[in-house]
Coordinates of C-alpha atoms in Angstrom, one line a residue:
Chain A
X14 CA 2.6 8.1 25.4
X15 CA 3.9 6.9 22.6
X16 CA 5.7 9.2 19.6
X17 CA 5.6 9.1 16.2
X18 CA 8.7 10.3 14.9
X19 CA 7.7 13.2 12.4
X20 CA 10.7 14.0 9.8
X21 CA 8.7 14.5 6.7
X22 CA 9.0 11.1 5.6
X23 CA 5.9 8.5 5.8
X24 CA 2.3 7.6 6.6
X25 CA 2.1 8.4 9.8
X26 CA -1.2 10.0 9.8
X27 CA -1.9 5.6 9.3
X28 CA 0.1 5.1 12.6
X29 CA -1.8 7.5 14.6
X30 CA -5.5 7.2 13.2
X31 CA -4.9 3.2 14.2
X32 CA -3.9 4.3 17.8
X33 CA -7.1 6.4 18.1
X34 CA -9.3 3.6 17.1
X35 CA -7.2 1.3 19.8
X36 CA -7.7 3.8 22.4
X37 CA -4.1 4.3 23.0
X38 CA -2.5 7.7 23.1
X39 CA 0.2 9.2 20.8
X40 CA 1.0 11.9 19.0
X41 CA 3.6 13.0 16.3
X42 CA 7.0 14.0 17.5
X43 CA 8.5 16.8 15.6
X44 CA 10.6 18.5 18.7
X45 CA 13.6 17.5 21.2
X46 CA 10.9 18.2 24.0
X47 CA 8.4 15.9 22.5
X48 CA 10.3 13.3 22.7
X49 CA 11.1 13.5 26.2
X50 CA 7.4 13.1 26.9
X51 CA 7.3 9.8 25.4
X52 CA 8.1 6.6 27.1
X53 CA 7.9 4.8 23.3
X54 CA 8.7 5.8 19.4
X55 CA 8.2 5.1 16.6
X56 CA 10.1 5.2 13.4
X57 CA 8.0 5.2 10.4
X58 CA 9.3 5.1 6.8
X59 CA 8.4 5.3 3.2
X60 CA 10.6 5.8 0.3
X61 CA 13.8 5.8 -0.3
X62 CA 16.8 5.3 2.7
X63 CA 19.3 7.8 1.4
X64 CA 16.2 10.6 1.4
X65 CA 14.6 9.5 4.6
X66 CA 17.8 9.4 6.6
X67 CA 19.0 12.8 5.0
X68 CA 15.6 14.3 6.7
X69 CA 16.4 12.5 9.8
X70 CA 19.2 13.8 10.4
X71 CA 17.8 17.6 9.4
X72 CA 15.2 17.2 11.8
X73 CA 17.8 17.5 14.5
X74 CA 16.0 14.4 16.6
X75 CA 18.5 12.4 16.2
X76 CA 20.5 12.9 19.3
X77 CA 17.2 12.3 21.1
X78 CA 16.0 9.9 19.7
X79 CA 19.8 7.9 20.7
X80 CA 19.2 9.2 24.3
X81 CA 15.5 7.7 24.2
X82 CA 16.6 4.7 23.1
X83 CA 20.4 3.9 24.5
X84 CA 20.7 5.7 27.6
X85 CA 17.6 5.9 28.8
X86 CA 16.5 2.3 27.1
X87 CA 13.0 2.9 26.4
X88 CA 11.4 1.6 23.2
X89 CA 12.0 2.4 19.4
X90 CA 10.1 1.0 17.1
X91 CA 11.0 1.1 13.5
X92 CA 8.6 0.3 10.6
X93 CA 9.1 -0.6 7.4
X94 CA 12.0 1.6 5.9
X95 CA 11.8 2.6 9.4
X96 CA 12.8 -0.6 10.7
X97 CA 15.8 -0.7 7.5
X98 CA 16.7 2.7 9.0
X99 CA 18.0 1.2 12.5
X100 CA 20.6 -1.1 10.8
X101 CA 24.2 -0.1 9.7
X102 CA 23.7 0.3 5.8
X103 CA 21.3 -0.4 2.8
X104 CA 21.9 -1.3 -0.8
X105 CA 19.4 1.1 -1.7
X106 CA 21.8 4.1 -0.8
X107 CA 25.1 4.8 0.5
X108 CA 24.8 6.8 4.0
X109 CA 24.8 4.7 7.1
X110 CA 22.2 4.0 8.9
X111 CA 21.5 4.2 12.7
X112 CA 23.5 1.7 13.6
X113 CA 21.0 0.5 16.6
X114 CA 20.9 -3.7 15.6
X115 CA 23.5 -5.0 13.6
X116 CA 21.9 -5.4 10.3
X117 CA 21.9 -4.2 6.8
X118 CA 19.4 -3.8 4.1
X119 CA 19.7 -5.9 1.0
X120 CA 17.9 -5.6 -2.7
X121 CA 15.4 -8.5 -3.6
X122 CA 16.5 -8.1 -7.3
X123 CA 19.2 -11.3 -7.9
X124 CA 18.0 -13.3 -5.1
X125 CA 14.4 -14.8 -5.6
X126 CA 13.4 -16.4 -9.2
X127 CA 12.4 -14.0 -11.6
X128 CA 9.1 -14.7 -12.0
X129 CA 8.2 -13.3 -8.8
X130 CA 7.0 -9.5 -8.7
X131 CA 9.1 -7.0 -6.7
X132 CA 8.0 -5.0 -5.1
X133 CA 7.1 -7.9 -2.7
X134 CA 3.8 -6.3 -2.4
X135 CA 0.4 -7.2 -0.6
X136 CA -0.4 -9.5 2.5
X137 CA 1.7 -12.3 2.9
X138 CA 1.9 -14.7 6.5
X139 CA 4.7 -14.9 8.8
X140 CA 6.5 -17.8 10.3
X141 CA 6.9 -17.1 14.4
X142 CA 10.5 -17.9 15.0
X143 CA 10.9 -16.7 18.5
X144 CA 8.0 -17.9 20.0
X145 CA 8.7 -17.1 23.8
X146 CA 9.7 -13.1 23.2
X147 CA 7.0 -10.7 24.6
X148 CA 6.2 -9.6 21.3
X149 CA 4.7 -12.1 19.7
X150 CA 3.8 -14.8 22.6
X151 CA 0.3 -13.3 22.9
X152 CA -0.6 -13.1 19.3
X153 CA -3.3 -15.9 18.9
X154 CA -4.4 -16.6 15.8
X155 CA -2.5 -17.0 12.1
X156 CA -1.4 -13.7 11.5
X157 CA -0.8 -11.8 8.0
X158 CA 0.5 -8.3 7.9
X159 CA 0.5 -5.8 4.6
X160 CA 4.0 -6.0 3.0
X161 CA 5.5 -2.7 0.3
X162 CA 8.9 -3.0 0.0
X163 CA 11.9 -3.9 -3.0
X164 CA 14.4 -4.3 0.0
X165 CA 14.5 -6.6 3.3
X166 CA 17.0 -6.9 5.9
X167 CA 19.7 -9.3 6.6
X168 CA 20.3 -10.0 10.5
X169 CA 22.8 -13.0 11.5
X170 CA 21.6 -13.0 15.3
X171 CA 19.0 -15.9 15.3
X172 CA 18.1 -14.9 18.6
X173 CA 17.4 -11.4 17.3
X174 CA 15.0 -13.0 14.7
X175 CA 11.0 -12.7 15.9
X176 CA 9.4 -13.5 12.6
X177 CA 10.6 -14.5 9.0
X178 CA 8.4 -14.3 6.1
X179 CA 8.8 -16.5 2.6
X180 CA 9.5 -15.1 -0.9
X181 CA 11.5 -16.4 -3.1
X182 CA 13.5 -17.0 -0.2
X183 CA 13.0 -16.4 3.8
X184 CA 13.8 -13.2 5.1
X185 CA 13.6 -11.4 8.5
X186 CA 10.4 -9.1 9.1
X187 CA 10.3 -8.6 12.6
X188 CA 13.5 -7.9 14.6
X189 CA 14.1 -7.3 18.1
X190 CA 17.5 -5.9 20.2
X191 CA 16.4 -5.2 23.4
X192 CA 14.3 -2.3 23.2
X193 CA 14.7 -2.2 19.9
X194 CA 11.9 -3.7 17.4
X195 CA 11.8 -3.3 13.7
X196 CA 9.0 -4.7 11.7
X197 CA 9.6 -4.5 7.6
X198 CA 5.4 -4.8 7.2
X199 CA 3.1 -2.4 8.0
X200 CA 0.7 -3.3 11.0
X201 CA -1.1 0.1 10.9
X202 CA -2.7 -0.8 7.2
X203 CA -2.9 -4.9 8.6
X204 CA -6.1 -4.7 9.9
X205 CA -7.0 -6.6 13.1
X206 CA -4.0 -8.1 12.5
X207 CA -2.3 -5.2 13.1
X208 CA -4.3 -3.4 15.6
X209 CA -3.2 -6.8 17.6
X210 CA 0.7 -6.3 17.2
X211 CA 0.3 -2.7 17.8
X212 CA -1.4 -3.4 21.6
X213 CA 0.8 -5.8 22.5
X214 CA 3.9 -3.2 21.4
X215 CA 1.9 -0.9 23.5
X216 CA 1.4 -2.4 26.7
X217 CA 5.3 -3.9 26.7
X218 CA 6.6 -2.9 29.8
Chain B
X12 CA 3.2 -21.0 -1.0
X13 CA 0.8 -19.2 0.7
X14 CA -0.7 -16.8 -2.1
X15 CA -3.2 -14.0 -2.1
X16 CA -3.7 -11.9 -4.9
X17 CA -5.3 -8.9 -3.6
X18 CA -9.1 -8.3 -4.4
X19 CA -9.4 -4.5 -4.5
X20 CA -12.8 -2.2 -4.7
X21 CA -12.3 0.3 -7.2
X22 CA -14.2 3.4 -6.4
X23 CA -15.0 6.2 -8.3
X24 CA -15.8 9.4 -6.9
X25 CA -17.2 13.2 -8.1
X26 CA -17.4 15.7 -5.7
X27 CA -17.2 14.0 -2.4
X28 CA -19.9 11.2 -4.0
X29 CA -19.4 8.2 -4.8
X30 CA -20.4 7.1 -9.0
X31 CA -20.2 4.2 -11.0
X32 CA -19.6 4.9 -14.6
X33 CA -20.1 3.0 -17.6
X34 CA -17.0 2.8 -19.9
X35 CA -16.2 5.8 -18.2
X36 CA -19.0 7.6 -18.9
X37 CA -23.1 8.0 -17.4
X38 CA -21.9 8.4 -13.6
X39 CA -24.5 7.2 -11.5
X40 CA -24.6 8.0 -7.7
X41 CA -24.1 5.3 -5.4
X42 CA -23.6 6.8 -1.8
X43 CA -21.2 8.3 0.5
X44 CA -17.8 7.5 0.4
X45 CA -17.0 7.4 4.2
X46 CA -19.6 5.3 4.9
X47 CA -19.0 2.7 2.1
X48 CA -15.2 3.0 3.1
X49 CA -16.4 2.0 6.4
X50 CA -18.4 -0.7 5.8
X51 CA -15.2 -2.1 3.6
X52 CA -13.1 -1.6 6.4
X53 CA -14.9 -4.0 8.4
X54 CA -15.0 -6.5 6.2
X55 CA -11.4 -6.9 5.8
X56 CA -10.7 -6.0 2.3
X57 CA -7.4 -6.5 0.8
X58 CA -6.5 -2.3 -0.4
X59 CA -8.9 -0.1 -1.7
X60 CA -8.6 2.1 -4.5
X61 CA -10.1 5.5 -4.3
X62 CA -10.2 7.5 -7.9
X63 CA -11.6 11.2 -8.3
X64 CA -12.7 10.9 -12.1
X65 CA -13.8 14.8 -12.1
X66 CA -10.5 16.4 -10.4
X67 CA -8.1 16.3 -13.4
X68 CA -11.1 17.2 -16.2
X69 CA -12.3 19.9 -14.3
X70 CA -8.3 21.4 -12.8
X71 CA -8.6 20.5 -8.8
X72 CA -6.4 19.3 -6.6
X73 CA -6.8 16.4 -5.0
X74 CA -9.9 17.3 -1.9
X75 CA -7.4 16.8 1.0
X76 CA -9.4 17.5 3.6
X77 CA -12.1 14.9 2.8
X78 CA -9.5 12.5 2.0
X79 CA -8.0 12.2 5.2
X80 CA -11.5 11.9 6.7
X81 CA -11.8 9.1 4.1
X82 CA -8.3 7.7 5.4
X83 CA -9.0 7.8 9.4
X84 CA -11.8 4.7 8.4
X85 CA -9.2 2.4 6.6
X86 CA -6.9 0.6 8.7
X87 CA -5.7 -1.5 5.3
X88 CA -4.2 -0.3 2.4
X89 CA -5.6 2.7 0.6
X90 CA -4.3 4.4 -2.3
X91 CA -5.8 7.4 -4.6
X92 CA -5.6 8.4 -7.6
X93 CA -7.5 12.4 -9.2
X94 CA -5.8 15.5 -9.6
X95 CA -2.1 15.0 -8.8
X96 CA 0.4 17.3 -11.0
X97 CA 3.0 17.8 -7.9
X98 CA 5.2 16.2 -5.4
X99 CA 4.2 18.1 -2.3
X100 CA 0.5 17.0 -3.2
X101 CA 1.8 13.0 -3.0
X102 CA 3.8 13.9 0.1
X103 CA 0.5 15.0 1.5
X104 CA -1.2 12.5 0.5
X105 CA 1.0 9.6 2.1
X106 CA 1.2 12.1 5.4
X107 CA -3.0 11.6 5.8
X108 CA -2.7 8.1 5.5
X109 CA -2.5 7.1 2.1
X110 CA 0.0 4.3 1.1
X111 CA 0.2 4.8 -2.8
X112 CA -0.8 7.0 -5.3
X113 CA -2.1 6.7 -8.7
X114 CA -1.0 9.4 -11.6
X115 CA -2.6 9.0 -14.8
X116 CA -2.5 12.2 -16.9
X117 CA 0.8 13.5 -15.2
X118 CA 2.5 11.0 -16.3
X119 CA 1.7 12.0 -19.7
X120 CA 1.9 15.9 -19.7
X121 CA 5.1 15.5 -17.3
X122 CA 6.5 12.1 -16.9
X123 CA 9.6 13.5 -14.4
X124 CA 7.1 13.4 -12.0
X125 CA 6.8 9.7 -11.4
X126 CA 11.4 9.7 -11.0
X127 CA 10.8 12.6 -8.7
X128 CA 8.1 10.7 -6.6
X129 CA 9.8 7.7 -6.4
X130 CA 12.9 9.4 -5.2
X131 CA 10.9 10.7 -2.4
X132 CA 8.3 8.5 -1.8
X133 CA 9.7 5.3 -2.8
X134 CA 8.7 2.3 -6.0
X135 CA 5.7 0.9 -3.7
X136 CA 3.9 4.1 -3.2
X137 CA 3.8 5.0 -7.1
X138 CA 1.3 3.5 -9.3
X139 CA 0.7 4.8 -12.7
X140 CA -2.4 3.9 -14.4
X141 CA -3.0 3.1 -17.6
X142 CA -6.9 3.4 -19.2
X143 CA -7.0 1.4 -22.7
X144 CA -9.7 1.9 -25.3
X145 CA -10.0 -0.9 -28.1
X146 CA -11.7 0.5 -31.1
X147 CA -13.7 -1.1 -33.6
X148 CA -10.8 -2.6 -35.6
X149 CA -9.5 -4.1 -32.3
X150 CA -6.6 -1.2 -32.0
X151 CA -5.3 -0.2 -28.6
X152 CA -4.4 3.3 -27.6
X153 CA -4.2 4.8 -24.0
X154 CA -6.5 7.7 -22.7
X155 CA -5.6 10.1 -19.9
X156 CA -8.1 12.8 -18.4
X157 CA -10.7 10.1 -17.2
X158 CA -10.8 8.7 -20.9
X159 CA -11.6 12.0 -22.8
X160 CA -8.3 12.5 -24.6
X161 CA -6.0 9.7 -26.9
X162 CA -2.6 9.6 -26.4
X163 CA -0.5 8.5 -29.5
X164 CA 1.2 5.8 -27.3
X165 CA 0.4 1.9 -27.3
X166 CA -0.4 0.2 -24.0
X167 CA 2.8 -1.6 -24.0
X168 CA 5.6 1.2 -24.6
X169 CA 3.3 3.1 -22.0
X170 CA 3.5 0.5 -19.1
X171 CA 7.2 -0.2 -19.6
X172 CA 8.1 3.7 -19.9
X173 CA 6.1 3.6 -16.5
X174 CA 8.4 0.5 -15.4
X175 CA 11.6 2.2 -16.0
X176 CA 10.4 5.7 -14.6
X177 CA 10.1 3.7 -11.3
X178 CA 6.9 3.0 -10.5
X179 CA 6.0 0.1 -8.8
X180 CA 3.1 -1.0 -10.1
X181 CA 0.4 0.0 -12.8
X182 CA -3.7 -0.1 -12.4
X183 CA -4.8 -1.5 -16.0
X184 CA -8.0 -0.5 -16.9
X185 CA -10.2 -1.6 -19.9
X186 CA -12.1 1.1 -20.7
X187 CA -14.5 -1.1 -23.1
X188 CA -14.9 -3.0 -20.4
X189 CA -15.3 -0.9 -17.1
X190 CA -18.9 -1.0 -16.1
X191 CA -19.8 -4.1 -18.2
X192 CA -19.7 -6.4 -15.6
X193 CA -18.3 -8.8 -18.8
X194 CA -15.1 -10.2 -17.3
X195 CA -12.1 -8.4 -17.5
X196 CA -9.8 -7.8 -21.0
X197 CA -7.5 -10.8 -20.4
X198 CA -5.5 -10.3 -23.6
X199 CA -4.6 -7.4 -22.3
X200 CA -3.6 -8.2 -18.6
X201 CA -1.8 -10.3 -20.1
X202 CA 0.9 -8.9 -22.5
X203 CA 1.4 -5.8 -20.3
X204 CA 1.7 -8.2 -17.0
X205 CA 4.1 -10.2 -19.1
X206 CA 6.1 -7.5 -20.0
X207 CA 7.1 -5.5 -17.4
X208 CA 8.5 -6.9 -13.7
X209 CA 6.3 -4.7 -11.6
X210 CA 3.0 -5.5 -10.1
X211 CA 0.0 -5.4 -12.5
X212 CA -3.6 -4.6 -11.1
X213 CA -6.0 -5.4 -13.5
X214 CA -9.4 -3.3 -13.7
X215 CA -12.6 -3.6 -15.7
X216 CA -15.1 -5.7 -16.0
X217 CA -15.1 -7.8 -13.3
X218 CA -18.9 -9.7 -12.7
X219 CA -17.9 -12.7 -10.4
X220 CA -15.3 -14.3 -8.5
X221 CA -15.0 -16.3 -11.7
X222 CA -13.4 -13.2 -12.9
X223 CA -10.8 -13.0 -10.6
X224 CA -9.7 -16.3 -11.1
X225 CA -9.5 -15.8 -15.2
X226 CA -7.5 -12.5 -14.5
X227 CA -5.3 -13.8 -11.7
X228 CA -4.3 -17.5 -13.1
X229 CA -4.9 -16.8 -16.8
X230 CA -3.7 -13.3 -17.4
X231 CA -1.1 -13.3 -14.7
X232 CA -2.6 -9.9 -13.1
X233 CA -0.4 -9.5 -9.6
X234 CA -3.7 -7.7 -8.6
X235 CA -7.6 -7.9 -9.3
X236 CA -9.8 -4.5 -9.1
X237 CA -13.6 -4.1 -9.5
X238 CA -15.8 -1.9 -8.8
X239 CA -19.4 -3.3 -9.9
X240 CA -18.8 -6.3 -9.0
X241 CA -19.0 -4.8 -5.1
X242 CA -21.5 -2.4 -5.4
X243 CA -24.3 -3.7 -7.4
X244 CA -26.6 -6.8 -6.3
X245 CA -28.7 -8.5 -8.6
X246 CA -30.0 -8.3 -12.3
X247 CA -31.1 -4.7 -12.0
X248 CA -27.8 -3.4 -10.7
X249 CA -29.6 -2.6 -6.8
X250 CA -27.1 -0.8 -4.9
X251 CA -25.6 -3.3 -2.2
X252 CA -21.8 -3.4 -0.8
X253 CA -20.8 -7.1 -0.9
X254 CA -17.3 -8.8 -0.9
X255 CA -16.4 -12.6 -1.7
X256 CA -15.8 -14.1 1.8
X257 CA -12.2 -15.4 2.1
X258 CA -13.7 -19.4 1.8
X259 CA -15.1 -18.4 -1.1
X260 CA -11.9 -17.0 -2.6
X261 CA -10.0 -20.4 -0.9
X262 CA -12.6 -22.4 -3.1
X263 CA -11.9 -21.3 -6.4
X264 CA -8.6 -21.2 -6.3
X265 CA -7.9 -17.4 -5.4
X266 CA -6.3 -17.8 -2.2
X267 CA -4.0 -20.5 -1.6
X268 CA -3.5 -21.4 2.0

């Protein structure tokens, strides 16, 4: 079963209507006991960090969602400004953030040429960087995935580093710690694309 | 670099029925939403855009119920616009599978709205629109309410006031031109894409994939919408979903690989 975390923040009705076409079961995650059900979650995000991690942290998940994910290592997966969310900081606002890879979140604005749009928004193709990682070695074809965002994150751990994505200048947009996966586009709005990431995140054992 | 502009149906909707208008006026039915979502869906559109022309004129809120029915087809980007005066109604909105929405009159009878939505919703989930009517001595003023009242703004001040409110992008729409199937207002895409930093999605006009090319390279649009353009077949305007395939759009210049 895998849980989408519900904190009032996010599309996740996208998340879950995606799962129901791929067959695979989830549901939203809005209780300590939910969670314990789940043997993966998922972090969705929209908007802005300081607001999403304020309703986090009122939802009162976030001891179990630690316990999910350190003690008990099972998956988290973090998308978007979900996937910003599991680093230690962002630009965008000044509380911390989870802390789960070392990372921070960093403002496009000042570092790619001004005559590119931010938000970077719309489908853009990723560069593979860790080819052998469970993640991504079954993905066959060219993928592009559905980017939304002003913000990206910086990660120093090249072996941390699944995909990287060009704009202005190359940026991380898949990251994985362990159990730990954060992807800054939105594979539930990515089509087939999508729908292909989202299986192989499902069936990771 | 790879590029690709996004190619996005624009579709128009009163009471849960799909219409095409005509300079936003003689609606004619098309079909049923769902169903023409669908068949976009499966042909890998880019976004859609879903606009309730009636909800605003007529006081409704946006028809949540058959909007998330709308959203369980779309496994690409979806955003709606009809109806929105509050931020629990955008939070709803993005909760049934929405990615953006579009505010039009709001922003004009109460601006604070976009600042509040951003701060909750985030830039990329906010687009304001902006409908422009030329009139016969080639002046430009902006229209809310589905293009039945003026507003004593200019296109320009309007998209930068939505700039620094936060949004992240604006849907341009010609008004002369929506429904013409003439080619979109490129004079236009192009001083308000020139002006501000944020994404512009041009709307209106759009006949061909000629079109596209002319708004996207020309007028700098971040963004091409249409509505026609994918619904209409032929001379007499039959009623037939179609989309440019992708080695079409590679052709011309659209898509760079």
């Amino acid at each position: 079963m895998i849980g989408i975390i519900e904190y009032g923040i996010g599309n996740i009705g996208s998340i879950l209507n995606m799962f129901k076409k791929l067959g695979i079961e989830a549901m939203f995650v809005k209780h300590e006991d939910d969670i314990a059900r789940c043997d993966k979650l998922m972090l969705p995000g929209v908007g802005s960090f300081d607001v999403a991690m304020t309703r986090l942290h009122s939802s009162g998940l976030v001891p179990s969602i630690m316990k999910h994910t350190i003690d008990n290592k099972k998956y988290l997966l973090g998308i978007c400004l979900g996937m910003q969310m599991l680093g230690k900081s962002s630009e965008e606002g000044s509380m911390p953030g989870l802390g789960l890879i070392d990372m921070k979140t960093v403002k496009f604005i000042g570092k790619i040429p001004s005559n590119l749009k931010i938000p970077h928004m719309g489908w853009d193709l990723i560069n593979i960087v860790n080819p052998d990682d469970s993640l991504v070695n079954d993905i066959i074809r060219q993928p592009r995935y559905y980017f939304a965002h002003s913000y990206y994150v910086e990660n120093d751990k090249q072996n941390e580093i699944l995909m990287t994505c060009e704009y202005g200048i190359t940026f991380t947009v898949a990251v994985r710690h362990d159990n730990i996966i954060g992807f800054q586009f939105h594979p539930e709005k990515s089509h087939i694309f999508g729908m292909e990431l989202l299986k192989i995140f499902a069936a990771l054992k | 670099m790879y590029h690709r502009p996004r190619i996005i149906p624009c579709l128009t909707m009163i009471d849960r029925g799909l219409v095409k208008t005509v300079q936003f006026k003689k609606p004619r039915y098309i079909g049923d939403p769902i169903n023409t979502i669908r068949i976009f869906n499966n042909k890998g559109v880019d976004e859609i855009c879903i606009l309730d022309i009636d909800a605003t004129k007529k006081g409704y809120s946006p028809d949540f119920e058959f909007l998330q029915e709308i959203a369980s087809e779309a496994f690409i980007p979806l955003s709606y616009g009809g109806g929105i005066t509050t931020v629990q109604q955008i939070e709803r909105l993005l909760y049934i599978g929405f990615e953006k929405v579009i505010i039009n009159s709001a922003f004009i009878s109460n601006p604070d709205l976009i600042r509040e939505a951003v701060q909750l919703a985030g830039s990329q989930s906010i687009v304001v629109a902006i409908d422009v009517k030329k009139n016969l001595f080639g002046q430009q003023h902006c229209y809310c309410r589905s293009g039945s009242e003026r507003i004593n703004v200019v296109p320009l001040d309007l998209a930068k006031k939505a700039e620094a409110m936060g949004a992240g992008e604006i849907l341009l729409t010609s008004i002369n031109n929506e429904g013409m199937m003439s080619g979109y207002d490129l004079q236009l895409v192009n001083e308000i894409s020139s002006a501000v930093s944020i994404p512009v999605i041009a709307n209106g006009g759009a006949s061909s994939i000629d079109d596209f090319y002319s708004v996207i390279k020309t007028a700098k649009a971040h963004a091409a919408a249409a509505s026609s353009f994918f619904v209409f077949y032929g001379p007499h305007r039959a009623v037939l979903i179609t989309t440019p395939s992708e080695e079409e759009l590679i052709k011309i210049g659209v898509y760079h690989q």
